[in-house]
XYZ file of C-alpha atoms in Angstrom:
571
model
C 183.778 -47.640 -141.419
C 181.098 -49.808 -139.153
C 177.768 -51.258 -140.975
C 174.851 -48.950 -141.466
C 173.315 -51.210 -138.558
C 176.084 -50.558 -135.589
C 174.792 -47.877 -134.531
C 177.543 -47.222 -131.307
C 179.196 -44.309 -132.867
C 176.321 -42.343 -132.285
C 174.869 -43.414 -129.399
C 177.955 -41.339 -127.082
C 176.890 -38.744 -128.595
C 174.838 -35.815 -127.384
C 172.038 -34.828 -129.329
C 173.071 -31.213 -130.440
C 176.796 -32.920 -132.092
C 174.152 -34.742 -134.624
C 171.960 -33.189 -137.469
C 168.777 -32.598 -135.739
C 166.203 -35.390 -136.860
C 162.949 -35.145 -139.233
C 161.093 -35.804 -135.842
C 162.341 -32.897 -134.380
C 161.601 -30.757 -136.861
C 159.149 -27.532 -136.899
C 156.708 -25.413 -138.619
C 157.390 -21.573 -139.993
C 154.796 -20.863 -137.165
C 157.336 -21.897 -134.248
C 160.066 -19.228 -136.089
C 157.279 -16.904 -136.608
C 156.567 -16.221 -132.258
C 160.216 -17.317 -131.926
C 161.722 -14.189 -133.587
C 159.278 -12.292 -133.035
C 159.067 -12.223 -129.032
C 163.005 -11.842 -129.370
C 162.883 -9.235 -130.903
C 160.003 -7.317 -129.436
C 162.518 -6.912 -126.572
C 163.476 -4.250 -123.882
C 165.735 -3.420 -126.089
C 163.981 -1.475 -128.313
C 163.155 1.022 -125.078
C 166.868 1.843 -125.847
C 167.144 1.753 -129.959
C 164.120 4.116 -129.469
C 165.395 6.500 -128.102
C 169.124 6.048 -129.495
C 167.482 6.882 -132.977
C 166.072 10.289 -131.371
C 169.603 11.250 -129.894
C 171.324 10.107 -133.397
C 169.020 13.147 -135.193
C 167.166 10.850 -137.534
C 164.381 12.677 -139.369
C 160.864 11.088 -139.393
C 160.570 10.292 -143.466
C 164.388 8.884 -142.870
C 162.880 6.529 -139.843
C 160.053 5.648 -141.768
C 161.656 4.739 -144.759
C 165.059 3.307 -143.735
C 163.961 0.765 -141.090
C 161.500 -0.467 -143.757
C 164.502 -1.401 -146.452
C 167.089 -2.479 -143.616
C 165.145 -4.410 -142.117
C 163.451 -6.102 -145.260
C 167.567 -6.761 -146.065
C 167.879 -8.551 -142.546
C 165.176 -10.506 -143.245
C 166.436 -11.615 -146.763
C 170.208 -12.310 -145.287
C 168.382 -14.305 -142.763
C 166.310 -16.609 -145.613
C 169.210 -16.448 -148.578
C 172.206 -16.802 -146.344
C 172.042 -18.589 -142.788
C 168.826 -20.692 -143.285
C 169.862 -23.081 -146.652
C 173.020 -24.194 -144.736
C 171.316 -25.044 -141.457
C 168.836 -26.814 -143.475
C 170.848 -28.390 -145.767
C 172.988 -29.570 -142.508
C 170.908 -29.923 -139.782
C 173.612 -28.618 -137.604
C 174.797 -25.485 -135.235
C 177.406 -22.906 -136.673
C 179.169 -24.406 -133.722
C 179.235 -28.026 -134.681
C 179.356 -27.616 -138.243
C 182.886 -24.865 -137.565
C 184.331 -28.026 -135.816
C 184.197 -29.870 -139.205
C 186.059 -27.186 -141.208
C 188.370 -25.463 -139.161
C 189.317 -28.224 -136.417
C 189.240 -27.929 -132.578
C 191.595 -24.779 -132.170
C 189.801 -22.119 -133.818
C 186.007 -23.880 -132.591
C 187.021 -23.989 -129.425
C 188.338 -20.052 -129.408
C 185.559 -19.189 -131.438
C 183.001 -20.790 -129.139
C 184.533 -18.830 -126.295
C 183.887 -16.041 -128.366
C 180.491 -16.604 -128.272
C 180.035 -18.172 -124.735
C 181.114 -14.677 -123.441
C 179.180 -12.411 -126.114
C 175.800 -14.226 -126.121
C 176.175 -14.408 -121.680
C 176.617 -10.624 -121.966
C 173.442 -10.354 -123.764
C 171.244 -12.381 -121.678
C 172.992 -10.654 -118.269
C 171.828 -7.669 -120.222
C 168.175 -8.661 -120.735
C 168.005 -10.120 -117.470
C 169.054 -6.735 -115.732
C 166.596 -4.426 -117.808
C 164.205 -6.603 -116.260
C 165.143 -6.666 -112.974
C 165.506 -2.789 -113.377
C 161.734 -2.879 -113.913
C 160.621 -5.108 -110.883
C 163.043 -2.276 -109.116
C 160.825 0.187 -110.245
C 157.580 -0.958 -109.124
C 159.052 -1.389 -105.857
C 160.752 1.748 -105.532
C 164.219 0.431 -105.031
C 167.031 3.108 -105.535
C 168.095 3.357 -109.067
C 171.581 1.517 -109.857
C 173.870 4.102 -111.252
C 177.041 2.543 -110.682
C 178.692 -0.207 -112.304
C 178.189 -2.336 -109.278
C 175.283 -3.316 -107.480
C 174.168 -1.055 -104.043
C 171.301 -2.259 -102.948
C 170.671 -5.878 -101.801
C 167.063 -6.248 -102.890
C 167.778 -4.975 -106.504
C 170.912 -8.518 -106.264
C 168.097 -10.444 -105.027
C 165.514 -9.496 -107.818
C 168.086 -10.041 -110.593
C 168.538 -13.532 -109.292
C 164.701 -14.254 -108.580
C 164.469 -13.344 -112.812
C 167.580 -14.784 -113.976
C 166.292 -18.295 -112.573
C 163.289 -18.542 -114.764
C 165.518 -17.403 -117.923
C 167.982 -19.697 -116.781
C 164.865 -22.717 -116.706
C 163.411 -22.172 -119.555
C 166.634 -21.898 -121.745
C 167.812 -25.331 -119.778
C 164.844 -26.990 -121.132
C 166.020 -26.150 -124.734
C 164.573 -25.226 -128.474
C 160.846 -26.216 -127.862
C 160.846 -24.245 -124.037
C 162.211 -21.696 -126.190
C 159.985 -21.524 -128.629
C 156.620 -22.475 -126.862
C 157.501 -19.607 -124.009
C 158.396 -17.015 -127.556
C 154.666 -18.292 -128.538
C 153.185 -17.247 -125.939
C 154.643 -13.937 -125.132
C 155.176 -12.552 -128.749
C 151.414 -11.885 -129.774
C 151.103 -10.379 -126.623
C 154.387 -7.770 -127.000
C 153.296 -6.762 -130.308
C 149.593 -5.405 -128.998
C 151.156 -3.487 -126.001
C 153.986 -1.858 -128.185
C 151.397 -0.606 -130.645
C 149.068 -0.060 -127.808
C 151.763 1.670 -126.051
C 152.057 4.160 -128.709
C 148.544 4.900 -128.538
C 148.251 5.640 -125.139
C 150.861 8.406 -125.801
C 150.839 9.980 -128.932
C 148.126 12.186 -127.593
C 149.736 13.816 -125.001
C 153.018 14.378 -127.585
C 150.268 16.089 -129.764
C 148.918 18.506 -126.941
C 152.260 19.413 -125.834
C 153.089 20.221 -129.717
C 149.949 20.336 -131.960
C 147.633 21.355 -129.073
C 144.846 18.929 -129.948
C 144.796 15.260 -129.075
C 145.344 13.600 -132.350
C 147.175 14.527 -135.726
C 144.712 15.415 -138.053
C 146.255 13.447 -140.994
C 149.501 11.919 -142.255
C 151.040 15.468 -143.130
C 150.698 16.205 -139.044
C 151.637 13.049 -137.969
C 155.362 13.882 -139.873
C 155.105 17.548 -138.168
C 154.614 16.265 -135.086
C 157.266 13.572 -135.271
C 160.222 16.363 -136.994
C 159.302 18.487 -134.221
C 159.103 16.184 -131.150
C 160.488 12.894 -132.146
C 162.835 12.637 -134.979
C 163.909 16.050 -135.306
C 166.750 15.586 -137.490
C 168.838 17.083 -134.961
C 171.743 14.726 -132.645
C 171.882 15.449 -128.845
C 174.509 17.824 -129.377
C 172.276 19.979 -131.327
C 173.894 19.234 -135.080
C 172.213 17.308 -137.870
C 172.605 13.935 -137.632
C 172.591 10.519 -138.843
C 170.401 10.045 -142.401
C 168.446 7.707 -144.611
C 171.629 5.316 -145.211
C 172.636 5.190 -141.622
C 169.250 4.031 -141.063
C 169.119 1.275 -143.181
C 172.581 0.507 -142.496
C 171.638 0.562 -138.799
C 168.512 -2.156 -138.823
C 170.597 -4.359 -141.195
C 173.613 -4.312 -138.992
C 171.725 -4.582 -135.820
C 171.411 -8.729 -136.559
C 174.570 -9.418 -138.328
C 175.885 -11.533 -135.730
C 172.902 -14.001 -136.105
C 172.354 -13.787 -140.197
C 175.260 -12.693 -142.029
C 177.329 -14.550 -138.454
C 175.495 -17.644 -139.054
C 175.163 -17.966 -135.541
C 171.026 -19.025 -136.207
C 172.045 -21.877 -137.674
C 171.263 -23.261 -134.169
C 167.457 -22.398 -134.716
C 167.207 -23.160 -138.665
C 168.532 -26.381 -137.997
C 164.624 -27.215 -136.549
C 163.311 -25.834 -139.927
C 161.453 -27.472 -142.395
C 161.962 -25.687 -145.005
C 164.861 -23.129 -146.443
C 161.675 -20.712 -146.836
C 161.162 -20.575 -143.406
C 163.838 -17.770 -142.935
C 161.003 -15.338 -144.464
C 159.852 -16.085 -140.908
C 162.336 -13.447 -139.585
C 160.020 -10.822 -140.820
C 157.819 -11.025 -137.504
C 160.670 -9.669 -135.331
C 161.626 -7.427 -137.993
C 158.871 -5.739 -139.348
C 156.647 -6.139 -135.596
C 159.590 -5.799 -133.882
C 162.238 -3.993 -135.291
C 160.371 -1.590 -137.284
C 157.278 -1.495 -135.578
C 158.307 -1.815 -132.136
C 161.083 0.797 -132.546
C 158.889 3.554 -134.162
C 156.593 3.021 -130.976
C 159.535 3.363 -128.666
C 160.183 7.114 -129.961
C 156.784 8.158 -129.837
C 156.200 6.491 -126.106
C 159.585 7.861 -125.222
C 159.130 11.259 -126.277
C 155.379 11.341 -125.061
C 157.073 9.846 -121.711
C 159.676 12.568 -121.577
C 156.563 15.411 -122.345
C 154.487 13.936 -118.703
C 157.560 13.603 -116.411
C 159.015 17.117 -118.263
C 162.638 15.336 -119.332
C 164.201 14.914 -121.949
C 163.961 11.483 -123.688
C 167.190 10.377 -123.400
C 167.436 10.697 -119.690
C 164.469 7.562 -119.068
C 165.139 4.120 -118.655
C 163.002 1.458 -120.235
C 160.574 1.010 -117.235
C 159.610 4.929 -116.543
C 158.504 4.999 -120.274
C 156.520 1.413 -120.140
C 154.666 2.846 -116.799
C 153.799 6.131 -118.569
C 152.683 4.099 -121.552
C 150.686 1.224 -120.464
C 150.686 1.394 -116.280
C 150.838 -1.827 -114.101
C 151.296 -3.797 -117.629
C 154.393 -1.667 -118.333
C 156.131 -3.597 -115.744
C 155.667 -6.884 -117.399
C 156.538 -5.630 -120.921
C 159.839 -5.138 -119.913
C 160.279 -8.017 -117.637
C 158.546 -10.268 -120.492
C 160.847 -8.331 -123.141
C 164.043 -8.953 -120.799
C 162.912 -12.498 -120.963
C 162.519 -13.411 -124.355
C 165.919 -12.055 -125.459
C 167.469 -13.524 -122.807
C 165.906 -17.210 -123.117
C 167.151 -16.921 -126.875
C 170.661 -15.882 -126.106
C 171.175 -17.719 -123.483
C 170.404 -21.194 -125.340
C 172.715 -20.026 -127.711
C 175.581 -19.331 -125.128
C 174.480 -23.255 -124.118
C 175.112 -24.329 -127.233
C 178.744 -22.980 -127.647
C 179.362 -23.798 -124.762
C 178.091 -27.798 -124.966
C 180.194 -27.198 -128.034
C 183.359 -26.420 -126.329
C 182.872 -29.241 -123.314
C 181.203 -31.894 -125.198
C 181.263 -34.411 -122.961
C 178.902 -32.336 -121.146
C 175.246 -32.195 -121.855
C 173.465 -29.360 -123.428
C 171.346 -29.051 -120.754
C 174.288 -28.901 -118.030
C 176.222 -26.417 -119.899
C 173.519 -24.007 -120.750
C 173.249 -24.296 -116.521
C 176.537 -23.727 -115.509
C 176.792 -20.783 -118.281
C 173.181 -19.425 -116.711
C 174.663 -19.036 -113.430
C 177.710 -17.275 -114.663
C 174.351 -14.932 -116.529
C 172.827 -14.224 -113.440
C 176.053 -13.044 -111.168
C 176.919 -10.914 -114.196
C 173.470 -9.640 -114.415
C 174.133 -8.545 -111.006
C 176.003 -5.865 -112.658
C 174.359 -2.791 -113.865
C 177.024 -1.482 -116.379
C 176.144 -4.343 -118.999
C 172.926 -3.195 -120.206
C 174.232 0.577 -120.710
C 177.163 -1.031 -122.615
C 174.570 -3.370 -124.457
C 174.665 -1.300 -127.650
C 178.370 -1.029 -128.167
C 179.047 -4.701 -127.745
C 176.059 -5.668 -130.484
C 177.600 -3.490 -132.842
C 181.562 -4.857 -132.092
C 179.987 -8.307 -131.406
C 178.704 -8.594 -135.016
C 181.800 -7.966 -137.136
C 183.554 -10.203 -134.444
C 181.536 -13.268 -135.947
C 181.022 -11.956 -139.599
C 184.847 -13.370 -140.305
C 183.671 -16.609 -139.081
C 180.197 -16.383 -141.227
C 181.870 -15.582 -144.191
C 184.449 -18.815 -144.095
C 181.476 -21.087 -143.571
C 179.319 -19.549 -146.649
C 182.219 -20.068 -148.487
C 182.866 -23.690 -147.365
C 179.812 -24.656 -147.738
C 178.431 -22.704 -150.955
C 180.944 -21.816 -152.588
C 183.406 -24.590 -152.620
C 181.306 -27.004 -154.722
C 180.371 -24.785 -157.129
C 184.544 -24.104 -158.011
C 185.147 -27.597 -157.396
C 187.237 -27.685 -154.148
C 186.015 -30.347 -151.677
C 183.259 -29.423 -148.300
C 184.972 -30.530 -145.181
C 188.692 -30.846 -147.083
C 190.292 -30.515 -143.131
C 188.011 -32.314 -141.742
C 188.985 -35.360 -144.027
C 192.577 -34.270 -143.635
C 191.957 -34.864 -140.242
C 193.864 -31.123 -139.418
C 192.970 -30.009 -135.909
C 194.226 -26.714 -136.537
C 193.266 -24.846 -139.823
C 196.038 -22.513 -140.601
C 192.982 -21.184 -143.827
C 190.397 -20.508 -141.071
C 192.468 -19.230 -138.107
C 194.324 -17.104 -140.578
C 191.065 -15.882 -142.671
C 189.220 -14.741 -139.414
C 192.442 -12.869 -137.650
C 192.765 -11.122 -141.370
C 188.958 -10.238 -141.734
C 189.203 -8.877 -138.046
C 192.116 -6.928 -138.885
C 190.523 -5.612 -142.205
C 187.105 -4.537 -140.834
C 188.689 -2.987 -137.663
C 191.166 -1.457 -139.578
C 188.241 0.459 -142.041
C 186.723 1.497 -138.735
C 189.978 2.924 -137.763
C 190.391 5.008 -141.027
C 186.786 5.880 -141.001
C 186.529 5.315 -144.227
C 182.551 3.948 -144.509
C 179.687 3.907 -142.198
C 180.209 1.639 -139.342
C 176.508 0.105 -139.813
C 177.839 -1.434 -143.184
C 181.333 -2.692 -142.410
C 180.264 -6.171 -141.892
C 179.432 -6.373 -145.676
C 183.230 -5.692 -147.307
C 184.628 -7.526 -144.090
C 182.411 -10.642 -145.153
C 183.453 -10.798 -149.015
C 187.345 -9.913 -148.118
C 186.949 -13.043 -145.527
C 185.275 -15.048 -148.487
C 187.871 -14.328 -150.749
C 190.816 -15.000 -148.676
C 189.568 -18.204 -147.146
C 188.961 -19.614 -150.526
C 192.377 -18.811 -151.631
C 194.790 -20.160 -148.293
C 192.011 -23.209 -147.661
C 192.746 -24.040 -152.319
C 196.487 -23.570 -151.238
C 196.118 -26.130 -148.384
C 194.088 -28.681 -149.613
C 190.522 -27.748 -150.745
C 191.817 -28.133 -154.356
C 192.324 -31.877 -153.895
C 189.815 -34.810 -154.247
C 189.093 -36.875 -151.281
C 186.833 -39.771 -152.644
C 187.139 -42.232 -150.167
C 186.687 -39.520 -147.412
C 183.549 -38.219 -149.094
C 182.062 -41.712 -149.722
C 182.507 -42.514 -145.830
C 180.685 -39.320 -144.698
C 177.984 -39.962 -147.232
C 177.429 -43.276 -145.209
C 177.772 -42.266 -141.946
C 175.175 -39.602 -142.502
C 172.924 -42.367 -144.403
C 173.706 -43.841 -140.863
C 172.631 -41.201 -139.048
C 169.377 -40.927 -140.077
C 168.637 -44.642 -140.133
C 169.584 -44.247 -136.244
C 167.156 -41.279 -135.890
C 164.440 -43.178 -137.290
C 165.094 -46.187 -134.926
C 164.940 -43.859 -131.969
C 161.927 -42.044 -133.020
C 160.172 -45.574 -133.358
C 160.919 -46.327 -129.751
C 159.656 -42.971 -128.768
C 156.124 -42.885 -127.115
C 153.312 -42.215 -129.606
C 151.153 -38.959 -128.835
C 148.292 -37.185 -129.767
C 147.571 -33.680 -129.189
C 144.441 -31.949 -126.891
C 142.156 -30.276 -129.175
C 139.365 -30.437 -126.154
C 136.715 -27.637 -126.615
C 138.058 -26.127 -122.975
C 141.503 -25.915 -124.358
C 139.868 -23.759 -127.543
C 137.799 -21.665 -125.070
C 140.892 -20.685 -123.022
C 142.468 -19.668 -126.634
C 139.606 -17.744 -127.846
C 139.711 -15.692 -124.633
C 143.101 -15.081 -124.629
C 142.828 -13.631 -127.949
C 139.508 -11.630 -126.878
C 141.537 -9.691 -124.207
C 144.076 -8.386 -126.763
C 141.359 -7.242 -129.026
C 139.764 -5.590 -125.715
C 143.241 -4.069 -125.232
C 143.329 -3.049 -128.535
C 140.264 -1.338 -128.517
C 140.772 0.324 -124.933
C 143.901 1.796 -126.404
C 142.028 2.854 -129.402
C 139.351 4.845 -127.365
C 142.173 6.767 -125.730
C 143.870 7.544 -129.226
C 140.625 8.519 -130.884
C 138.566 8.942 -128.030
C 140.024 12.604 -126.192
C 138.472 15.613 -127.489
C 140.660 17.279 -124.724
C 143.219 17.043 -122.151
C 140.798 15.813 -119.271
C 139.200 13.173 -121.150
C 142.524 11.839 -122.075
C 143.837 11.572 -118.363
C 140.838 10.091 -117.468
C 140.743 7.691 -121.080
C 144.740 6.716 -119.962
C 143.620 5.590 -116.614
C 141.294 3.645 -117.648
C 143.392 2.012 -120.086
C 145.634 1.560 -116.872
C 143.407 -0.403 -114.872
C 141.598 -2.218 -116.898
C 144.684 -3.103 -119.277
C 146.746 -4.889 -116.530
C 143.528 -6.979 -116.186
C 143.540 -8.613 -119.150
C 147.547 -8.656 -119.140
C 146.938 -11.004 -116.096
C 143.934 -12.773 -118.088
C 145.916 -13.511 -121.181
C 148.732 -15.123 -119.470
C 146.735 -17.367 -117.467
C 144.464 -18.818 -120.639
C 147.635 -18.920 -122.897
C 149.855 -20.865 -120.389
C 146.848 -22.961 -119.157
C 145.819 -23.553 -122.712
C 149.909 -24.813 -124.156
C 149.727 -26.658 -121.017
C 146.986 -28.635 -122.022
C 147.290 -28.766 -125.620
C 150.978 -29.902 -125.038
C 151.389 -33.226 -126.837
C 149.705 -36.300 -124.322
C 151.111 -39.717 -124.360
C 148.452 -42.504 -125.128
């Protein structure tokens, strides 16, 4: 082993193969906008309405997004963020430690390909909007007809593509600014809307209390009825549903990427922005816009894509919801398909790989028939990675408390992990094979396929070495990480010293950014509360049209000019 003062060993290496260092790290308020622009995504246009066609009932929506979502956000704090703080490493990098090349390298493929699919998928919904407002035919095939829709796609995939490039901070600062803003025109969205789903079915403008609100939403909404007219899906497929909807990220692991930034293990409570604003919030809103949608245009809900029901609920700004949504999910995917894939070529840069894997985004986005696939590969996706999840909780918390050894074939020096490979083809096998014999939910398959995977990983990896004591092995890696962070520290003191602007202009320019949400707020509020009848509403909506795109366009500027400026300045 070299002194703690040779530092070569480290300085080959790219940044995201090393625990991320103290300087680097962030407050819960970055994780706050971060998850919660990512998941206030266009997206939930489609879980919206795929709740309506499932037959949920209204008390069932109500109450079972609330618990499974308030269980995604406690996987998220209890289960992926204490190892990615405790690391300081990517699922990716960290699964190279434990299970050798083979399986990382397969399993990053894995990944490369699910998280591209994802982002091709965000990136198209938005494209599909800017189609919209230019009145572009509608692509119904599986392949791209019209020129100017290829075009478009590529014109939006480029900015996903550079802010993702520019990694966790782009990612985060660009989440900042969007996710305060998503939030107010979801609710606002719903709003607009619910009165006209009340005059079609109520015939007055708003419910009178909570008792009418439920009518209104069994009747309309969340009838309780599936698209083939029998009951459908209840309170446990709900729950089930918004737990499941994440598992590829919490109970996956795959987040570690964006813990590893954290300061604090706590900071997975965090999560609940994007799942109680976005998830529970922003999918409640996308029924009632969707069904009040369906009531002006005289279709049924399940027919509209994301940007007919954003125009109908907020106008001009509709367009940029679902652009802005598109982009948000994407960014966040797409860094992660960067990450795998820097993992996979690491003599490559982050920065080049999350390019090259960008491009291979935008050609697919190109390609209309991933976003109406979007929800099948999610679900599949997640108990994909669960296997994979479930032998690195294991590794890393169970294994010292039963006294086998963290990183036993790593220190062993194996290159293929016969435990690992093994484990993960067995947990696939076992959770496919319960969907096969239909013999639970699908929604909560991930949670016996993740404790069989547990179980036999800690049995083969005992049988192959876990069992033994490598003290010489864990000494060295106890100095080399010692190492580590004396290297961090000597390249943060060479780093240029900053100070942030906290100019008065720069505080103006926040102040009235957060002014023209209140004043959409309150424009969206008259409409609600504001139509005694069905002409005062059409002429309340418009003016919520016009005057709402206005400070859509206001916000933006004042937020970006105001980051810009109050980005950390060299002195």
């Amino acid at each position: 082993m070299e002194t703690s003062n040779n530092f070569k060993q480290f300085q080959n290496l790219e940044a995201e193969q090393l625990p991320v260092s103290k300087s680097k790290l962030h407050n819960w308020t970055h994780f706050a906008g971060l998850y919660a622009a990512e998941h206030v995504a266009a997206t939930e246009f489609v879980i919206g309405a795929t709740f309506v066609a499932l037959g949920a009932t209204t008390k069932d929506i109500l109450l079972g997004l609330l618990i499974g979502n308030i269980l995604a956000v406690l996987s998220w704090r209890f289960i992926t963020s204490p190892i990615a703080v405790d690391t300081r490493l990517s699922l990716y990098t960290y699964l190279n430690k434990i299970a050798g090349d083979s399986m990382t390298k397969l399993y990053n493929w894995a990944n490369v390909v699910i998280f591209t699919v994802i982002s091709a998928a965000m990136i198209t919904v938005s494209a599909t909007a800017v189609r919209f407002a230019f009145n572009i035919p509608a692509q119904l095939n599986w392949y791209p007809t019209n020129l100017w829709f290829i075009l478009i796609v590529l014109i939006v995939g480029s900015v996903v593509v550079s802010i993702a490039i520019y990694g966790f901070k782009a990612v985060s600062d660009f989440s900042g600014i969007c996710a305060p803003w998503l939030f107010v025109m979801f609710t606002c969205g719903a709003f607009v809307l619910l009165p006209a789903l009340s005059l079609e079915v109520l015939g007055k403008t708003v419910p009178n209390g909570w008792s009418d609100f439920i009518s209104l939403g069994d009747l309309s909404i969340w009838t309780g009825l599936n698209s083939n007219g029998e009951p459908g899906i209840g309170l446990t497929e709900v729950i089930g549903f918004a737990w499941a909807a994440n598992t590829i990220t919490h109970f996956g692991l795959i987040d570690m990427a964006l813990f590893r930034f954290a300061k604090k293990k706590s900071y997975g409570f965090a999560t609940g922005t994007g799942m109680m604003f976005g998830h529970y919030i922003a999918w409640i809103s996308a029924g009632i816009m969707g069904a009040g949608a369906a009531v002006i245009l005289g279709k049924s809900i399940v027919e509209l894509d994301p940007g007919d029901v954003a125009y109908y609920a907020l106008g001009w700004s509709g367009f940029v919801i679902v652009i802005v949504a598109g982009w948000t999910t994407a960014v966040a995917n797409l860094y992660r398909a960067g990450l795998a894939a820097q993992a996979i070529f690491n003599n490559q840069s982050r920065k080049k790989t999350t390019l090259m894997v960008g491009l291979v985004t935008m050609i697919v986005a190109c390609f209309p028939f991933v976003f109406s696939q979007i929800l099948p590969l999610l679900t599949y996706a997640g108990l994909i990675v669960v296997p994979v999840g479930a032998i690195v909780f294991a590794e890393h918390q169970i294994f010292p408390k039963i006294g086998y050894t963290r990183y036993w074939a790593q220190y062993r020096k194996l290159t293929f992990s016969t435990p690992a490979i093994a484990s993960w083809a067995l947990g696939l096998i076992f959770g496919f094979g319960l969907n096969a014999l239909n013999v639970m939910s699908f929604f909560y398959l991930f949670i016996p396929t993740w404790i069989f995977t547990i179980l036999i990983y800690t049995f083969l990896a005992g049988r192959y070495g876990a069992k033994n004591k490598y003290l010489e092995e864990v000494q060295q890696e106890k100095t080399r990480n010692e190492d580590i962070i004396k290297y961090q520290e000597q390249q943060t003191e060479q780093e240029i010293v900053s100070v942030k602007d906290t100019s008065i202009f720069t505080k103006v320019l926040r102040v009235i950014s957060i002014i023209v949400l209140l004043i959409t707020m309150v424009l969206a509020c008259i409409v609600l509360f504001g139509s005694s009848n069905e002409t005062t509403y059409i002429e309340n909506r418009e003016l919520f049209y016009r005057y709402t795109f206005i400070c859509t366009l206001i916000y933006f500027i004042t937020s970006y000019w105001a980051l810009k400026r109050g980005k950390l300045k060299n002195i």
